[in-house]
Amino acid sequence: MSPVKDKNYDLIRAVQMSLKHVWQMETYIADAEDRGDSELATWFRKMQENNRKAADQGKKMLMDRLQKENG
């Protein structure tokens, strides 16, 4: 259960986690490249892009919901 009873709380947290994963993948990509593992680096980049897309979708959804509430 969410600690906050706001209908947008989970959405905000999900966007935050997606953005954190985008940032975190940079370290994993660099580590894989330093080891010469391009296959793993490519996989991390794909994960990073998926998280970026999820964050963008979540931000749009949040913006739409806030505009409807205030509109």
PDB file of N, CA and C in Angstrom:
ATOM      1  N   MET A   1       0.835  -1.184   0.000  1.00  0.00           N
ATOM      2  CA  MET A   1       0.000   0.000   0.000  1.00  0.00           C
ATOM      3  C   MET A   1       0.876   1.242   0.000  1.00  0.00           C
ATOM      4  N   SER A   2       0.408   2.254  -0.664  1.00  0.00           N
ATOM      5  CA  SER A   2       1.120   3.527  -0.706  1.00  0.00           C
ATOM      6  C   SER A   2       1.015   4.226   0.640  1.00  0.00           C
ATOM      7  N   PRO A   3       2.111   4.820   1.086  1.00  0.00           N
ATOM      8  CA  PRO A   3       2.059   5.544   2.357  1.00  0.00           C
ATOM      9  C   PRO A   3       1.266   6.842   2.276  1.00  0.00           C
ATOM     10  N   VAL A   4       1.069   7.327   1.064  1.00  0.00           N
ATOM     11  CA  VAL A   4       0.338   8.573   0.865  1.00  0.00           C
ATOM     12  C   VAL A   4      -0.935   8.253   0.100  1.00  0.00           C
ATOM     13  N   LYS A   5      -2.046   8.795   0.547  1.00  0.00           N
ATOM     14  CA  LYS A   5      -3.334   8.501  -0.093  1.00  0.00           C
ATOM     15  C   LYS A   5      -3.678   9.553  -1.153  1.00  0.00           C
ATOM     16  N   ASP A   6      -2.763   9.758  -2.042  1.00  0.00           N
ATOM     17  CA  ASP A   6      -2.964  10.668  -3.163  1.00  0.00           C
ATOM     18  C   ASP A   6      -2.995   9.816  -4.423  1.00  0.00           C
ATOM     19  N   LYS A   7      -3.968  10.044  -5.278  1.00  0.00           N
ATOM     20  CA  LYS A   7      -4.130   9.168  -6.437  1.00  0.00           C
ATOM     21  C   LYS A   7      -2.969   9.247  -7.423  1.00  0.00           C
ATOM     22  N   ASN A   8      -2.187  10.305  -7.375  1.00  0.00           N
ATOM     23  CA  ASN A   8      -1.059  10.434  -8.291  1.00  0.00           C
ATOM     24  C   ASN A   8       0.268  10.002  -7.671  1.00  0.00           C
ATOM     25  N   TYR A   9       0.262   9.646  -6.395  1.00  0.00           N
ATOM     26  CA  TYR A   9       1.503   9.311  -5.699  1.00  0.00           C
ATOM     27  C   TYR A   9       2.233   8.152  -6.371  1.00  0.00           C
ATOM     28  N   ASP A  10       1.532   7.063  -6.641  1.00  0.00           N
ATOM     29  CA  ASP A  10       2.180   5.901  -7.248  1.00  0.00           C
ATOM     30  C   ASP A  10       2.730   6.238  -8.631  1.00  0.00           C
ATOM     31  N   LEU A  11       1.998   7.042  -9.376  1.00  0.00           N
ATOM     32  CA  LEU A  11       2.460   7.460 -10.699  1.00  0.00           C
ATOM     33  C   LEU A  11       3.745   8.279 -10.584  1.00  0.00           C
ATOM     34  N   ILE A  12       3.785   9.196  -9.664  1.00  0.00           N
ATOM     35  CA  ILE A  12       4.977  10.028  -9.464  1.00  0.00           C
ATOM     36  C   ILE A  12       6.157   9.150  -9.059  1.00  0.00           C
ATOM     37  N   ARG A  13       5.930   8.222  -8.146  1.00  0.00           N
ATOM     38  CA  ARG A  13       7.005   7.327  -7.691  1.00  0.00           C
ATOM     39  C   ARG A  13       7.504   6.448  -8.838  1.00  0.00           C
ATOM     40  N   ALA A  14       6.599   5.967  -9.684  1.00  0.00           N
ATOM     41  CA  ALA A  14       7.004   5.131 -10.814  1.00  0.00           C
ATOM     42  C   ALA A  14       7.861   5.930 -11.795  1.00  0.00           C
ATOM     43  N   VAL A  15       7.485   7.178 -12.053  1.00  0.00           N
ATOM     44  CA  VAL A  15       8.295   8.032 -12.922  1.00  0.00           C
ATOM     45  C   VAL A  15       9.668   8.245 -12.291  1.00  0.00           C
ATOM     46  N   GLN A  16       9.686   8.509 -10.997  1.00  0.00           N
ATOM     47  CA  GLN A  16      10.951   8.716 -10.297  1.00  0.00           C
ATOM     48  C   GLN A  16      11.852   7.477 -10.409  1.00  0.00           C
ATOM     49  N   MET A  17      11.292   6.302 -10.210  1.00  0.00           N
ATOM     50  CA  MET A  17      12.087   5.071 -10.291  1.00  0.00           C
ATOM     51  C   MET A  17      12.602   4.848 -11.717  1.00  0.00           C
ATOM     52  N   SER A  18      11.778   5.120 -12.709  1.00  0.00           N
ATOM     53  CA  SER A  18      12.218   4.964 -14.093  1.00  0.00           C
ATOM     54  C   SER A  18      13.386   5.892 -14.394  1.00  0.00           C
ATOM     55  N   LEU A  19      13.285   7.142 -13.947  1.00  0.00           N
ATOM     56  CA  LEU A  19      14.369   8.096 -14.183  1.00  0.00           C
ATOM     57  C   LEU A  19      15.640   7.700 -13.427  1.00  0.00           C
ATOM     58  N   LYS A  20      15.479   7.158 -12.241  1.00  0.00           N
ATOM     59  CA  LYS A  20      16.644   6.694 -11.480  1.00  0.00           C
ATOM     60  C   LYS A  20      17.339   5.557 -12.231  1.00  0.00           C
ATOM     61  N   HIS A  21      16.544   4.658 -12.810  1.00  0.00           N
ATOM     62  CA  HIS A  21      17.129   3.550 -13.562  1.00  0.00           C
ATOM     63  C   HIS A  21      17.837   4.041 -14.822  1.00  0.00           C
ATOM     64  N   VAL A  22      17.297   5.070 -15.462  1.00  0.00           N
ATOM     65  CA  VAL A  22      17.977   5.652 -16.624  1.00  0.00           C
ATOM     66  C   VAL A  22      19.364   6.116 -16.211  1.00  0.00           C
ATOM     67  N   TRP A  23      19.441   6.823 -15.107  1.00  0.00           N
ATOM     68  CA  TRP A  23      20.713   7.338 -14.611  1.00  0.00           C
ATOM     69  C   TRP A  23      21.636   6.194 -14.193  1.00  0.00           C
ATOM     70  N   GLN A  24      21.099   5.214 -13.494  1.00  0.00           N
ATOM     71  CA  GLN A  24      21.891   4.091 -12.987  1.00  0.00           C
ATOM     72  C   GLN A  24      22.480   3.253 -14.120  1.00  0.00           C
ATOM     73  N   MET A  25      21.773   3.118 -15.216  1.00  0.00           N
ATOM     74  CA  MET A  25      22.270   2.337 -16.344  1.00  0.00           C
ATOM     75  C   MET A  25      23.572   2.901 -16.892  1.00  0.00           C
ATOM     76  N   GLU A  26      23.792   4.212 -16.745  1.00  0.00           N
ATOM     77  CA  GLU A  26      25.043   4.809 -17.221  1.00  0.00           C
ATOM     78  C   GLU A  26      26.246   4.115 -16.587  1.00  0.00           C
ATOM     79  N   THR A  27      26.161   3.849 -15.299  1.00  0.00           N
ATOM     80  CA  THR A  27      27.248   3.170 -14.601  1.00  0.00           C
ATOM     81  C   THR A  27      27.419   1.753 -15.128  1.00  0.00           C
ATOM     82  N   TYR A  28      26.317   1.048 -15.299  1.00  0.00           N
ATOM     83  CA  TYR A  28      26.382  -0.328 -15.774  1.00  0.00           C
ATOM     84  C   TYR A  28      26.931  -0.400 -17.194  1.00  0.00           C
ATOM     85  N   ILE A  29      26.527   0.536 -18.031  1.00  0.00           N
ATOM     86  CA  ILE A  29      27.026   0.589 -19.409  1.00  0.00           C
ATOM     87  C   ILE A  29      28.537   0.822 -19.406  1.00  0.00           C
ATOM     88  N   ALA A  30      28.987   1.780 -18.607  1.00  0.00           N
ATOM     89  CA  ALA A  30      30.419   2.077 -18.531  1.00  0.00           C
ATOM     90  C   ALA A  30      31.195   0.873 -18.011  1.00  0.00           C
ATOM     91  N   ASP A  31      30.663   0.198 -17.005  1.00  0.00           N
ATOM     92  CA  ASP A  31      31.332  -0.989 -16.464  1.00  0.00           C
ATOM     93  C   ASP A  31      31.458  -2.077 -17.529  1.00  0.00           C
ATOM     94  N   ALA A  32      30.390  -2.318 -18.257  1.00  0.00           N
ATOM     95  CA  ALA A  32      30.421  -3.341 -19.306  1.00  0.00           C
ATOM     96  C   ALA A  32      31.416  -2.960 -20.403  1.00  0.00           C
ATOM     97  N   GLU A  33      31.414  -1.687 -20.796  1.00  0.00           N
ATOM     98  CA  GLU A  33      32.345  -1.245 -21.832  1.00  0.00           C
ATOM     99  C   GLU A  33      33.796  -1.356 -21.351  1.00  0.00           C
ATOM    100  N   ASP A  34      34.036  -1.032 -20.082  1.00  0.00           N
ATOM    101  CA  ASP A  34      35.390  -1.147 -19.530  1.00  0.00           C
ATOM    102  C   ASP A  34      35.883  -2.597 -19.564  1.00  0.00           C
ATOM    103  N   ARG A  35      34.961  -3.556 -19.443  1.00  0.00           N
ATOM    104  CA  ARG A  35      35.312  -4.970 -19.495  1.00  0.00           C
ATOM    105  C   ARG A  35      35.310  -5.508 -20.929  1.00  0.00           C
ATOM    106  N   GLY A  36      34.968  -4.649 -21.880  1.00  0.00           N
ATOM    107  CA  GLY A  36      34.941  -5.073 -23.275  1.00  0.00           C
ATOM    108  C   GLY A  36      33.727  -5.919 -23.628  1.00  0.00           C
ATOM    109  N   ASP A  37      32.676  -5.818 -22.848  1.00  0.00           N
ATOM    110  CA  ASP A  37      31.475  -6.620 -23.068  1.00  0.00           C
ATOM    111  C   ASP A  37      30.411  -5.774 -23.766  1.00  0.00           C
ATOM    112  N   SER A  38      30.530  -5.677 -25.073  1.00  0.00           N
ATOM    113  CA  SER A  38      29.610  -4.828 -25.843  1.00  0.00           C
ATOM    114  C   SER A  38      28.194  -5.395 -25.858  1.00  0.00           C
ATOM    115  N   GLU A  39      28.070  -6.719 -25.778  1.00  0.00           N
ATOM    116  CA  GLU A  39      26.739  -7.323 -25.748  1.00  0.00           C
ATOM    117  C   GLU A  39      25.974  -6.866 -24.503  1.00  0.00           C
ATOM    118  N   LEU A  40      26.637  -6.904 -23.352  1.00  0.00           N
ATOM    119  CA  LEU A  40      26.002  -6.484 -22.116  1.00  0.00           C
ATOM    120  C   LEU A  40      25.722  -4.981 -22.129  1.00  0.00           C
ATOM    121  N   ALA A  41      26.667  -4.194 -22.643  1.00  0.00           N
ATOM    122  CA  ALA A  41      26.462  -2.746 -22.734  1.00  0.00           C
ATOM    123  C   ALA A  41      25.257  -2.423 -23.602  1.00  0.00           C
ATOM    124  N   THR A  42      25.099  -3.139 -24.689  1.00  0.00           N
ATOM    125  CA  THR A  42      23.950  -2.934 -25.579  1.00  0.00           C
ATOM    126  C   THR A  42      22.650  -3.277 -24.867  1.00  0.00           C
ATOM    127  N   TRP A  43      22.658  -4.362 -24.106  1.00  0.00           N
ATOM    128  CA  TRP A  43      21.459  -4.752 -23.365  1.00  0.00           C
ATOM    129  C   TRP A  43      21.098  -3.705 -22.324  1.00  0.00           C
ATOM    130  N   PHE A  44      22.115  -3.179 -21.621  1.00  0.00           N
ATOM    131  CA  PHE A  44      21.859  -2.114 -20.650  1.00  0.00           C
ATOM    132  C   PHE A  44      21.300  -0.868 -21.337  1.00  0.00           C
ATOM    133  N   ARG A  45      21.795  -0.552 -22.525  1.00  0.00           N
ATOM    134  CA  ARG A  45      21.273   0.606 -23.272  1.00  0.00           C
ATOM    135  C   ARG A  45      19.796   0.405 -23.624  1.00  0.00           C
ATOM    136  N   LYS A  46      19.432  -0.806 -23.986  1.00  0.00           N
ATOM    137  CA  LYS A  46      18.033  -1.102 -24.297  1.00  0.00           C
ATOM    138  C   LYS A  46      17.166  -0.924 -23.054  1.00  0.00           C
ATOM    139  N   MET A  47      17.664  -1.414 -21.923  1.00  0.00           N
ATOM    140  CA  MET A  47      16.932  -1.226 -20.664  1.00  0.00           C
ATOM    141  C   MET A  47      16.797   0.258 -20.352  1.00  0.00           C
ATOM    142  N   GLN A  48      17.876   0.996 -20.562  1.00  0.00           N
ATOM    143  CA  GLN A  48      17.875   2.434 -20.299  1.00  0.00           C
ATOM    144  C   GLN A  48      16.832   3.131 -21.170  1.00  0.00           C
ATOM    145  N   GLU A  49      16.775   2.769 -22.431  1.00  0.00           N
ATOM    146  CA  GLU A  49      15.813   3.394 -23.337  1.00  0.00           C
ATOM    147  C   GLU A  49      14.376   3.040 -22.941  1.00  0.00           C
ATOM    148  N   ASN A  50      14.147   1.801 -22.539  1.00  0.00           N
ATOM    149  CA  ASN A  50      12.808   1.406 -22.084  1.00  0.00           C
ATOM    150  C   ASN A  50      12.387   2.212 -20.856  1.00  0.00           C
ATOM    151  N   ASN A  51      13.313   2.410 -19.930  1.00  0.00           N
ATOM    152  CA  ASN A  51      13.008   3.208 -18.742  1.00  0.00           C
ATOM    153  C   ASN A  51      12.776   4.669 -19.099  1.00  0.00           C
ATOM    154  N   ARG A  52      13.530   5.175 -20.079  1.00  0.00           N
ATOM    155  CA  ARG A  52      13.334   6.557 -20.521  1.00  0.00           C
ATOM    156  C   ARG A  52      11.943   6.723 -21.128  1.00  0.00           C
ATOM    157  N   LYS A  53      11.539   5.750 -21.950  1.00  0.00           N
ATOM    158  CA  LYS A  53      10.210   5.800 -22.562  1.00  0.00           C
ATOM    159  C   LYS A  53       9.122   5.729 -21.494  1.00  0.00           C
ATOM    160  N   ALA A  54       9.303   4.840 -20.517  1.00  0.00           N
ATOM    161  CA  ALA A  54       8.314   4.712 -19.444  1.00  0.00           C
ATOM    162  C   ALA A  54       8.215   6.013 -18.657  1.00  0.00           C
ATOM    163  N   ALA A  55       9.342   6.642 -18.376  1.00  0.00           N
ATOM    164  CA  ALA A  55       9.336   7.914 -17.642  1.00  0.00           C
ATOM    165  C   ALA A  55       8.625   8.993 -18.450  1.00  0.00           C
ATOM    166  N   ASP A  56       8.913   9.055 -19.735  1.00  0.00           N
ATOM    167  CA  ASP A  56       8.255  10.053 -20.588  1.00  0.00           C
ATOM    168  C   ASP A  56       6.740   9.826 -20.640  1.00  0.00           C
ATOM    169  N   GLN A  57       6.328   8.571 -20.752  1.00  0.00           N
ATOM    170  CA  GLN A  57       4.902   8.263 -20.768  1.00  0.00           C
ATOM    171  C   GLN A  57       4.253   8.642 -19.440  1.00  0.00           C
ATOM    172  N   GLY A  58       4.935   8.329 -18.345  1.00  0.00           N
ATOM    173  CA  GLY A  58       4.410   8.663 -17.030  1.00  0.00           C
ATOM    174  C   GLY A  58       4.302  10.152 -16.811  1.00  0.00           C
ATOM    175  N   LYS A  59       5.307  10.904 -17.267  1.00  0.00           N
ATOM    176  CA  LYS A  59       5.267  12.370 -17.131  1.00  0.00           C
ATOM    177  C   LYS A  59       4.102  12.948 -17.915  1.00  0.00           C
ATOM    178  N   LYS A  60       3.879  12.410 -19.126  1.00  0.00           N
ATOM    179  CA  LYS A  60       2.753  12.889 -19.932  1.00  0.00           C
ATOM    180  C   LYS A  60       1.431  12.564 -19.241  1.00  0.00           C
ATOM    181  N   MET A  61       1.319  11.344 -18.720  1.00  0.00           N
ATOM    182  CA  MET A  61       0.097  10.940 -18.038  1.00  0.00           C
ATOM    183  C   MET A  61      -0.159  11.832 -16.827  1.00  0.00           C
ATOM    184  N   LEU A  62       0.883  12.119 -16.060  1.00  0.00           N
ATOM    185  CA  LEU A  62       0.739  12.977 -14.889  1.00  0.00           C
ATOM    186  C   LEU A  62       0.320  14.389 -15.296  1.00  0.00           C
ATOM    187  N   MET A  63       0.958  14.918 -16.332  1.00  0.00           N
ATOM    188  CA  MET A  63       0.613  16.260 -16.793  1.00  0.00           C
ATOM    189  C   MET A  63      -0.850  16.309 -17.241  1.00  0.00           C
ATOM    190  N   ASP A  64      -1.295  15.307 -17.995  1.00  0.00           N
ATOM    191  CA  ASP A  64      -2.689  15.259 -18.445  1.00  0.00           C
ATOM    192  C   ASP A  64      -3.648  15.213 -17.258  1.00  0.00           C
ATOM    193  N   ARG A  65      -3.329  14.414 -16.263  1.00  0.00           N
ATOM    194  CA  ARG A  65      -4.196  14.281 -15.095  1.00  0.00           C
ATOM    195  C   ARG A  65      -4.255  15.588 -14.291  1.00  0.00           C
ATOM    196  N   LEU A  66      -3.108  16.244 -14.132  1.00  0.00           N
ATOM    197  CA  LEU A  66      -3.084  17.496 -13.377  1.00  0.00           C
ATOM    198  C   LEU A  66      -3.840  18.597 -14.116  1.00  0.00           C
ATOM    199  N   GLN A  67      -3.721  18.603 -15.445  1.00  0.00           N
ATOM    200  CA  GLN A  67      -4.458  19.608 -16.219  1.00  0.00           C
ATOM    201  C   GLN A  67      -5.956  19.376 -16.116  1.00  0.00           C
ATOM    202  N   LYS A  68      -6.402  18.137 -16.112  1.00  0.00           N
ATOM    203  CA  LYS A  68      -7.823  17.827 -15.979  1.00  0.00           C
ATOM    204  C   LYS A  68      -8.347  18.247 -14.599  1.00  0.00           C
ATOM    205  N   GLU A  69      -7.515  18.040 -13.574  1.00  0.00           N
ATOM    206  CA  GLU A  69      -7.923  18.421 -12.233  1.00  0.00           C
ATOM    207  C   GLU A  69      -8.039  19.933 -12.083  1.00  0.00           C
ATOM    208  N   ASN A  70      -7.192  20.658 -12.778  1.00  0.00           N
ATOM    209  CA  ASN A  70      -7.163  22.109 -12.656  1.00  0.00           C
ATOM    210  C   ASN A  70      -7.869  22.814 -13.803  1.00  0.00           C
ATOM    211  N   GLY A  71      -8.377  22.026 -14.744  1.00  0.00           N
ATOM    212  CA  GLY A  71      -8.928  22.589 -15.956  1.00  0.00           C
ATOM    213  C   GLY A  71     -10.325  22.991 -15.874  1.00  0.00           C
TER     214      GLY A  71
END
